[in-house]
PDB file of C-alpha atoms and ligand atoms in Angstrom:
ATOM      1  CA  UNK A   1     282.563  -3.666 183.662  1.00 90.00           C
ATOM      2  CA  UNK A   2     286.421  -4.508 184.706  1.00 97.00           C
ATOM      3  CA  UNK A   3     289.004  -4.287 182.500  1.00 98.00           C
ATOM      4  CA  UNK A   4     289.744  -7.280 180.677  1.00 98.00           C
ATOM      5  CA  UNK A   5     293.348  -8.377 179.257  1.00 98.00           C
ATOM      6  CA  UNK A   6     293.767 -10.882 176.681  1.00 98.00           C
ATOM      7  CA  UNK A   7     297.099 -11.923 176.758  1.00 98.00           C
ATOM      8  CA  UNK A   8     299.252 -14.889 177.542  1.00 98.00           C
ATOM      9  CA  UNK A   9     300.884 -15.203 180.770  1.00 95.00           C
ATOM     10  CA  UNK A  10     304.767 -15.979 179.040  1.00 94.00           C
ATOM     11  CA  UNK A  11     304.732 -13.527 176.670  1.00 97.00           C
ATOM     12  CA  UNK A  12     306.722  -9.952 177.136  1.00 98.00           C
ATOM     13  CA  UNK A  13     304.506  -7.753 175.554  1.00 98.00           C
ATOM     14  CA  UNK A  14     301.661  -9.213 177.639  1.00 98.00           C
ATOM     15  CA  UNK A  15     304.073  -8.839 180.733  1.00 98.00           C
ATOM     16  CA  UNK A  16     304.351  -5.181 179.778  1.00 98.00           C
ATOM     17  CA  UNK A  17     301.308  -4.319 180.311  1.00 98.00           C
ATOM     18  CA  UNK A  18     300.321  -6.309 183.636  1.00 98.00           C
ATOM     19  CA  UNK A  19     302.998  -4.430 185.129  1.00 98.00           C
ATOM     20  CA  UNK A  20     301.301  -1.257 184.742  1.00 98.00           C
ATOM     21  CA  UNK A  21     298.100  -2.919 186.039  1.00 98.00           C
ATOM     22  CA  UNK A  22     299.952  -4.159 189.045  1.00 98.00           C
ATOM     23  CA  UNK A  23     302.132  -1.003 189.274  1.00 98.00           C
ATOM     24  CA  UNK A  24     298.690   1.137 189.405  1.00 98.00           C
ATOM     25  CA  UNK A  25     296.377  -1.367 191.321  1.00 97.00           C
ATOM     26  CA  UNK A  26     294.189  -1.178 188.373  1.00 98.00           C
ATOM     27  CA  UNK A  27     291.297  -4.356 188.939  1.00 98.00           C
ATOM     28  CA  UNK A  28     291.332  -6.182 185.749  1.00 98.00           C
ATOM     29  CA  UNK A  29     290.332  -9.650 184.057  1.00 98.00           C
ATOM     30  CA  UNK A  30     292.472 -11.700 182.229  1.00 98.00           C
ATOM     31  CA  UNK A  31     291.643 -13.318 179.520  1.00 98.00           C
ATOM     32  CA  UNK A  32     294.177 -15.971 178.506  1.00 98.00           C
ATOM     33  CA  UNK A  33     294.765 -16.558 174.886  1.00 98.00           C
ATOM     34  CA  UNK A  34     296.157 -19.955 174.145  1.00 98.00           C
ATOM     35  CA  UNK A  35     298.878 -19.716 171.883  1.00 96.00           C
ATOM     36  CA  UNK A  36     299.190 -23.419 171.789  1.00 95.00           C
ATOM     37  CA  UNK A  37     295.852 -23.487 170.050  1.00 97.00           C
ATOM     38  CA  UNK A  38     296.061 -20.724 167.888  1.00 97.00           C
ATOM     39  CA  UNK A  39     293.677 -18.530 169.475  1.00 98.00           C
ATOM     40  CA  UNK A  40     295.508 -15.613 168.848  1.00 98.00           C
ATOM     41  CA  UNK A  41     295.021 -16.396 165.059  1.00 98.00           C
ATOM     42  CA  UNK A  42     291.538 -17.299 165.039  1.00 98.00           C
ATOM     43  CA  UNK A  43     288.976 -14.634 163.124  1.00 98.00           C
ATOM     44  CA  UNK A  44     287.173 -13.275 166.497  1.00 98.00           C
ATOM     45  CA  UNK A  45     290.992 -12.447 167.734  1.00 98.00           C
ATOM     46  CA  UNK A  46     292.076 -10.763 164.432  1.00 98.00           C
ATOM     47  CA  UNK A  47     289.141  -8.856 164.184  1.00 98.00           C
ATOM     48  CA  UNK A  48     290.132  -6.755 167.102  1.00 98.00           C
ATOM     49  CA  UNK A  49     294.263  -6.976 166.867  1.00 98.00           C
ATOM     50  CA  UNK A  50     294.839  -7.696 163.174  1.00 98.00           C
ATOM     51  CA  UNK A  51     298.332  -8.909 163.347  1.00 98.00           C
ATOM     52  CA  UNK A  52     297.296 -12.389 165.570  1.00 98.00           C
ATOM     53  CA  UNK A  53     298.639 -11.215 168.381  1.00 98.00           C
ATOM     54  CA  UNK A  54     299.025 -10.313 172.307  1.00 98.00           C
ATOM     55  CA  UNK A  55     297.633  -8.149 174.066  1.00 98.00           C
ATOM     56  CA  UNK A  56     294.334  -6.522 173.701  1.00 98.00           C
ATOM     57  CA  UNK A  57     292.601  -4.984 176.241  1.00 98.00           C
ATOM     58  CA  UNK A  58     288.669  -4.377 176.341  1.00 98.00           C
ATOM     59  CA  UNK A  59     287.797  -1.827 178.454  1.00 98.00           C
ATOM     60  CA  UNK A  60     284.004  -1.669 178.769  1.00 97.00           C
ATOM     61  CA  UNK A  61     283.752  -2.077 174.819  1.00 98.00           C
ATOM     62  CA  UNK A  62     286.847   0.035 173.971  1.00 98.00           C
ATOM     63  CA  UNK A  63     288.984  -2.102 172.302  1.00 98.00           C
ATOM     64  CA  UNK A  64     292.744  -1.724 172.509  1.00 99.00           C
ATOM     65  CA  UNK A  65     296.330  -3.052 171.259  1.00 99.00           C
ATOM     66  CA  UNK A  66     299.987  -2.484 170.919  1.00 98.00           C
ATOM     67  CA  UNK A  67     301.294  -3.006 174.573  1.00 98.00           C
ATOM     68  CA  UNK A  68     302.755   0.693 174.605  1.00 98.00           C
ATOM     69  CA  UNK A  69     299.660   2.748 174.035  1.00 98.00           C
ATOM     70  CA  UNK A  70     297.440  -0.031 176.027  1.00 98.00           C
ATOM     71  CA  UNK A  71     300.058   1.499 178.896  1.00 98.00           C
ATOM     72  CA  UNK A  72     299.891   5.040 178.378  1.00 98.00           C
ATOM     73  CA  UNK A  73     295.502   4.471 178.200  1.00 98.00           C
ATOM     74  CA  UNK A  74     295.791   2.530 181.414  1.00 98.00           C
ATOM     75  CA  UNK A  75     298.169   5.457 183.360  1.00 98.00           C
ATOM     76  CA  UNK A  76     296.205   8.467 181.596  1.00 98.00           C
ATOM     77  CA  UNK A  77     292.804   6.850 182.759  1.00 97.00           C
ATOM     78  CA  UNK A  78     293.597   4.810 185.804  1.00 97.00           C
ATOM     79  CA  UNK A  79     296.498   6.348 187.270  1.00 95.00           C
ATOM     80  CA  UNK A  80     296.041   9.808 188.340  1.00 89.00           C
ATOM     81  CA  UNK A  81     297.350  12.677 187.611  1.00 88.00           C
ATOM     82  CA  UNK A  82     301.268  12.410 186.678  1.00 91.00           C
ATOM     83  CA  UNK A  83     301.646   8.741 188.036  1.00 96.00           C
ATOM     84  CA  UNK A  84     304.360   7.015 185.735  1.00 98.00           C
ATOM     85  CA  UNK A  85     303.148   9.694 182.478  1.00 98.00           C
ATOM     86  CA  UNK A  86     303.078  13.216 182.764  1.00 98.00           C
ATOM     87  CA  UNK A  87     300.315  15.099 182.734  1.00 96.00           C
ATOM     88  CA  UNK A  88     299.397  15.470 179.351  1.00 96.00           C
ATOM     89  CA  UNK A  89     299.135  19.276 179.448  1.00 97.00           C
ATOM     90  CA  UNK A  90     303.105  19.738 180.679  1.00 97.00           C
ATOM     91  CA  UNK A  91     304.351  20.045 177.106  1.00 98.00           C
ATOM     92  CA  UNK A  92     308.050  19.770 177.898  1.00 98.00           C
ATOM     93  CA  UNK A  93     308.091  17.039 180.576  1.00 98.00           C
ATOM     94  CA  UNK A  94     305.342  14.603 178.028  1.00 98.00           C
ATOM     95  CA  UNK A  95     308.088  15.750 175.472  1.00 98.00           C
ATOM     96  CA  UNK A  96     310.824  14.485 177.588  1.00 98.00           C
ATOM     97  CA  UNK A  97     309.054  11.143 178.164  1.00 98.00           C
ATOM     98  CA  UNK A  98     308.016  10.444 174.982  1.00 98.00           C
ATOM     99  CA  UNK A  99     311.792  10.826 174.065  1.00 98.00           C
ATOM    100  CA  UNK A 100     312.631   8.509 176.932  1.00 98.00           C
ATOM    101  CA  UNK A 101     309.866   5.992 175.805  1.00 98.00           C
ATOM    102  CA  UNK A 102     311.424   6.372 171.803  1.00 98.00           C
ATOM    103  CA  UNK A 103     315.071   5.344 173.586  1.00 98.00           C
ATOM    104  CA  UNK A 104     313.362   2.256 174.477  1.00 98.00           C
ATOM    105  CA  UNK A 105     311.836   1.361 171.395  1.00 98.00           C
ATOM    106  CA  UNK A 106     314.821   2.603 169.289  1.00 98.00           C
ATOM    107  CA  UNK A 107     317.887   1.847 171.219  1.00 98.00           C
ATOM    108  CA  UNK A 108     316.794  -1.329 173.904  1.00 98.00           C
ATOM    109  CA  UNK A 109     313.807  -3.265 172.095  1.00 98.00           C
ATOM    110  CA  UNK A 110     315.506  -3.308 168.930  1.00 98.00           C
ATOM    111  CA  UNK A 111     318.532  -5.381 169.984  1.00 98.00           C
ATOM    112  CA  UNK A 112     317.131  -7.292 173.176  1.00 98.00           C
ATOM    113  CA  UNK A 113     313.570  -7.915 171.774  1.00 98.00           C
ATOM    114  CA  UNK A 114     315.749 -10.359 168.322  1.00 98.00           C
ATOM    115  CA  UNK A 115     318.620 -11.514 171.190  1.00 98.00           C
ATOM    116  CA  UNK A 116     315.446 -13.089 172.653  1.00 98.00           C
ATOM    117  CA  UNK A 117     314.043 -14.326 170.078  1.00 98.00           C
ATOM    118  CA  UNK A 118     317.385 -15.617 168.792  1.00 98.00           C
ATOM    119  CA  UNK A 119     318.670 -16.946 172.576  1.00 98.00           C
ATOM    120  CA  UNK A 120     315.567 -17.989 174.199  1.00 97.00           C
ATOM    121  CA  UNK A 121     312.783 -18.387 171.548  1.00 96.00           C
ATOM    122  CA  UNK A 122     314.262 -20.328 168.552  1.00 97.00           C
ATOM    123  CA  UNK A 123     315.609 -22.857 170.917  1.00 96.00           C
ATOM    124  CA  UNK A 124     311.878 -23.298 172.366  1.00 93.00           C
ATOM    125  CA  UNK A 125     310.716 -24.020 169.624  1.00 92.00           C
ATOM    126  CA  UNK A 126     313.417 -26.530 167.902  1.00 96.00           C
ATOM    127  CA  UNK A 127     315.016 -23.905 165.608  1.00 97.00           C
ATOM    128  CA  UNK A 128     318.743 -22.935 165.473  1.00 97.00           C
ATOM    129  CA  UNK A 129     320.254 -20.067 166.835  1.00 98.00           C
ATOM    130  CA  UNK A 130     322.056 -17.764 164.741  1.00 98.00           C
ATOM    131  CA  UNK A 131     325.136 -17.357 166.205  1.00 97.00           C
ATOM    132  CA  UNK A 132     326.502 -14.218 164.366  1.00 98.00           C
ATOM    133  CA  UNK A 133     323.057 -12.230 165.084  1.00 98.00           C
ATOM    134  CA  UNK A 134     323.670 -13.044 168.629  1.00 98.00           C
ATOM    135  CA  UNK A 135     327.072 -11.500 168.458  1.00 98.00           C
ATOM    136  CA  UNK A 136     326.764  -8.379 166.563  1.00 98.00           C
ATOM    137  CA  UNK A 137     322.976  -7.766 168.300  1.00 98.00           C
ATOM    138  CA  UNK A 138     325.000  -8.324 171.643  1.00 98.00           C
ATOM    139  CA  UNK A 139     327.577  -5.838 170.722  1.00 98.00           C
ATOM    140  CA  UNK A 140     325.015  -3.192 169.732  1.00 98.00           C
ATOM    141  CA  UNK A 141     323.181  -3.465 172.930  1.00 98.00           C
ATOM    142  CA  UNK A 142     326.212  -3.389 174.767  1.00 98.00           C
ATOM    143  CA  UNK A 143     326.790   0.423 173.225  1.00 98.00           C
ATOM    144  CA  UNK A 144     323.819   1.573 173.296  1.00 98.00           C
ATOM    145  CA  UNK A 145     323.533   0.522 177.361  1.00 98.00           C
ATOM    146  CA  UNK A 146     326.818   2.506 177.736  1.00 98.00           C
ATOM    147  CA  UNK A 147     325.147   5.361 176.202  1.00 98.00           C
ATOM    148  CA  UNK A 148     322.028   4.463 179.108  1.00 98.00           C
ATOM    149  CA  UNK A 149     324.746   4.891 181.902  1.00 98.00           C
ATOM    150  CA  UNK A 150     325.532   8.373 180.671  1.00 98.00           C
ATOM    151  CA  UNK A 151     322.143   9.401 180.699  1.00 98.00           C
ATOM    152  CA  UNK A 152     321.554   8.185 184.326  1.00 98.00           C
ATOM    153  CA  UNK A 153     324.378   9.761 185.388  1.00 98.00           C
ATOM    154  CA  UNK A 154     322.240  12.532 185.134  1.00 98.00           C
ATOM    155  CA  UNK A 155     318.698  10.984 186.462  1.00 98.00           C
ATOM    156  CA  UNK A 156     317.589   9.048 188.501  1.00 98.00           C
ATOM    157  CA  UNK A 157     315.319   7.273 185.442  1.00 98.00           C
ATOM    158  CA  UNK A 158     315.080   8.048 181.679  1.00 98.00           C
ATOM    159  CA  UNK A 159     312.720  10.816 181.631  1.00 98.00           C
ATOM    160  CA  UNK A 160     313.798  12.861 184.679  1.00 98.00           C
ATOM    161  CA  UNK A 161     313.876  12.089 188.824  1.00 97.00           C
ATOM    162  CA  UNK A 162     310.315  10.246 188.645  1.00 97.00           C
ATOM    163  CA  UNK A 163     309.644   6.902 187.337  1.00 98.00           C
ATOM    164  CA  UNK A 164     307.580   6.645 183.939  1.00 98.00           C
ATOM    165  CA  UNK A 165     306.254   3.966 181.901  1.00 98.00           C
ATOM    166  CA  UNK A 166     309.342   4.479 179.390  1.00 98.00           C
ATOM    167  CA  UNK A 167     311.429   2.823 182.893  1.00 99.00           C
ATOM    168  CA  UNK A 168     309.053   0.226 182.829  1.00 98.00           C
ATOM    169  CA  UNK A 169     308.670  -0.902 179.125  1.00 98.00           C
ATOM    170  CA  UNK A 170     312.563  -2.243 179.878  1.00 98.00           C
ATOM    171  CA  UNK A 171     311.468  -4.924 182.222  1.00 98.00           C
ATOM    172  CA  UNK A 172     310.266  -7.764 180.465  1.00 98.00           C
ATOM    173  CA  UNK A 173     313.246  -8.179 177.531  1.00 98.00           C
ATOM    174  CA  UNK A 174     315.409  -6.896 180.095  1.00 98.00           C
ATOM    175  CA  UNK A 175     315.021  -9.923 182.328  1.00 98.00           C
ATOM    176  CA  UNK A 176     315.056 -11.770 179.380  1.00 97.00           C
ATOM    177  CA  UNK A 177     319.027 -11.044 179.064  1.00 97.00           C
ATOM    178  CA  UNK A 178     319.920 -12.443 182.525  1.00 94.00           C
ATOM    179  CA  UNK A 179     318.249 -15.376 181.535  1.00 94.00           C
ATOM    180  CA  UNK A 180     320.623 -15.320 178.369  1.00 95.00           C
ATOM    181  CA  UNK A 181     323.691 -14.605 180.745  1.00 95.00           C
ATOM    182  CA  UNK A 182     323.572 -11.817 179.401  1.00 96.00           C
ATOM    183  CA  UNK A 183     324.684  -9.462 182.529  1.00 94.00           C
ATOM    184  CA  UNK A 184     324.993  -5.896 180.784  1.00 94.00           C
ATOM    185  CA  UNK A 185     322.213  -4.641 183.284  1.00 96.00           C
ATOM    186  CA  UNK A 186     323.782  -6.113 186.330  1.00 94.00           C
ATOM    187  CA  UNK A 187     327.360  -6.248 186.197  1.00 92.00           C
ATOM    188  CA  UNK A 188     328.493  -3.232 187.251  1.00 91.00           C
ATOM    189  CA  UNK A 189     330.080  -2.636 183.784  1.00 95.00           C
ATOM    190  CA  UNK A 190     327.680  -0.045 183.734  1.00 97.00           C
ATOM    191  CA  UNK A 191     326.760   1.445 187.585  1.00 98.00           C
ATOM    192  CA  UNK A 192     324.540   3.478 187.066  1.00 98.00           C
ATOM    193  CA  UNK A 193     322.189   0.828 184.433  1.00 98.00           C
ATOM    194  CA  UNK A 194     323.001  -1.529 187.254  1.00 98.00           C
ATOM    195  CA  UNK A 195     321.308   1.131 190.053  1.00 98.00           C
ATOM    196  CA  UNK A 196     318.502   1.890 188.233  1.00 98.00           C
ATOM    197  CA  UNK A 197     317.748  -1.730 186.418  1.00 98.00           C
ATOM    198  CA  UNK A 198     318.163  -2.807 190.402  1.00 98.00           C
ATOM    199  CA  UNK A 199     315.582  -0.331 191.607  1.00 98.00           C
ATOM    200  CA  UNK A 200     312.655  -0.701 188.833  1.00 98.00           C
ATOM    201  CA  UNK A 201     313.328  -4.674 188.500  1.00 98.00           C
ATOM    202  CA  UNK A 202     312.876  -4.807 192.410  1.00 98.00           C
ATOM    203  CA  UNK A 203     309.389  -3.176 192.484  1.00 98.00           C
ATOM    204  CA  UNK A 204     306.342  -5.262 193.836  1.00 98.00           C
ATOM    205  CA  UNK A 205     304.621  -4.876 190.399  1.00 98.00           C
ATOM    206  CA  UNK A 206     307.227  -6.987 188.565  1.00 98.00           C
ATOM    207  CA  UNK A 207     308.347  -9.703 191.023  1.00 98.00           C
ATOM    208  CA  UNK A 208     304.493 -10.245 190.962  1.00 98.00           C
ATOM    209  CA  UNK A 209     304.312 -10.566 187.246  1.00 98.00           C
ATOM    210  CA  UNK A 210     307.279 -12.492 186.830  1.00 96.00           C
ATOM    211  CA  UNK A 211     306.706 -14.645 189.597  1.00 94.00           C
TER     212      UNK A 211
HETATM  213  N1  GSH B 301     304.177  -4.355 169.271  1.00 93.45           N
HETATM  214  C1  GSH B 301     303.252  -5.340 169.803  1.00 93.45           C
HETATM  215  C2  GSH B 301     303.914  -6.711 169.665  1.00 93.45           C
HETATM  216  C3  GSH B 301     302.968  -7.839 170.009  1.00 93.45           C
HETATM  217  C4  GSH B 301     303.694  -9.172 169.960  1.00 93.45           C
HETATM  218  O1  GSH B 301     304.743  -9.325 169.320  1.00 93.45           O
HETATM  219  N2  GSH B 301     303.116 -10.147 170.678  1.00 93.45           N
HETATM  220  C5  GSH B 301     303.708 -11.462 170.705  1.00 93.45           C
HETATM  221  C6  GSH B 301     303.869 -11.929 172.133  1.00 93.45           C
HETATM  222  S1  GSH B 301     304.979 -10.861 173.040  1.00 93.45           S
HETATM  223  C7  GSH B 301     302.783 -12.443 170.001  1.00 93.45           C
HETATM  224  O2  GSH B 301     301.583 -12.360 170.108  1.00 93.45           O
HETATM  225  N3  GSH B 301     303.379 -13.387 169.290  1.00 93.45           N
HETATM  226  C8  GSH B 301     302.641 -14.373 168.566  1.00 93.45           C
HETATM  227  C9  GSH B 301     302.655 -14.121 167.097  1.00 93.45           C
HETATM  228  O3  GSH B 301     303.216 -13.111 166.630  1.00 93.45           O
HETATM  229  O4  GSH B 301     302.089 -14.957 166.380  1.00 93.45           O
HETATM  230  C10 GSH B 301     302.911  -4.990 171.256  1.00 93.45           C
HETATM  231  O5  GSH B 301     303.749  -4.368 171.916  1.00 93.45           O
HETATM  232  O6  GSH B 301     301.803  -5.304 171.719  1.00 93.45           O
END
């Protein structure tokens, strides 16, 4: 049976992980969950994700959430050998991606994930911005990205010269920023942020998804 996704075409986390379905040409169902209705809250939904929320993925009865491991299942199962995760018995390079993949929880998701919420989400749904989160969440980011350009100063992408799914977990709150004006990723400020959110924003897997 194909792998199905319930998710919800808008939302990031959801985005995160149809990425790495596009990224690996990995045939899948999706399963839209209608947030409008409350789907996601309903007692079918919560008995698989208890927290009411998107995505889950059901892969021929195995039942899956949190966007990050549903990745790393989907790349260790789907992708091949060392295609966007190492190959789980390289000790030091899974070590360096899972430290890449913790700078992207820790230091990115943190601070973009609430400037969304605060930017583009409140506003969508008639609620007020709060103006001085904006500014000191803004002003974190900003150092942590500078931080970012000194590590790919050194690499081509945050775990080493290859692209992983720590690169990729960026994309959907990173769009989110331009869409806030928010132009840390492509102003130059930073070049080498710029070259690399340039090169993993540009691939066919996320145009696709973000279309
Ligand atoms: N850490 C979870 C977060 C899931 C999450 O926050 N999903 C959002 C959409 S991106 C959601 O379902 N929001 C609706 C709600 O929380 O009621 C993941 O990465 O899957």
């Amino acid at each position: 049976m194909v792998l199905k996704l319930h998710g919800n075409p808008r939302s990031t986390c959801t985005k995160r992980v149809l990425t790495v379905l596009e990224e690996l040409n990995v045939p899948y169902e999706f399963v839209e969950v209608d947030f409008a209705k409350g789907e996601h809250k309903s007692p079918e939904f919560v008995a698989v994700q208890p927290f009411g929320q998107v995505p889950y993925i059901d892969d021929d009865g195995f039942k899956l959430y949190e966007s990050r491991a549903i990745a790393r299942y989907i790349a260790l199962k789907y992708g091949g050998i060392g295609k966007l995760i190492p190959d789980p018995s390289d000790l030091k390079k899974t070590a360096l991606f899972e430290q890449a993949a913790s700078v992207e929880q820790s230091n990115f998701d943190a601070f973009a994930g609430p400037l969304a919420y605060e930017n583009v989400f409140k506003p969508l749904f008639g609620q007020q911005t709060d103006k001085a989160a904006v500014e000191r969440l803004t002003a974190t980011l900003d150092a942590k990205l500078a931080v970012y350009d000194t590590i790919l100063s050194k690499s081509k992408y945050l775990a080493g010269d290859e692209i992983t799914l720590a690169d990729l977990f960026h994309l959907p709150y990173g769009s989110l920023l331009a869409v806030q004006k928010i132009d840390f990723l492509e102003s130059g400020k930073y070049p080498n942020v710029a070259r690399w959110w340039k090169d993993i924003s540009g691939r066919a897997s996320w145009k696709k998804v973000n279309a």
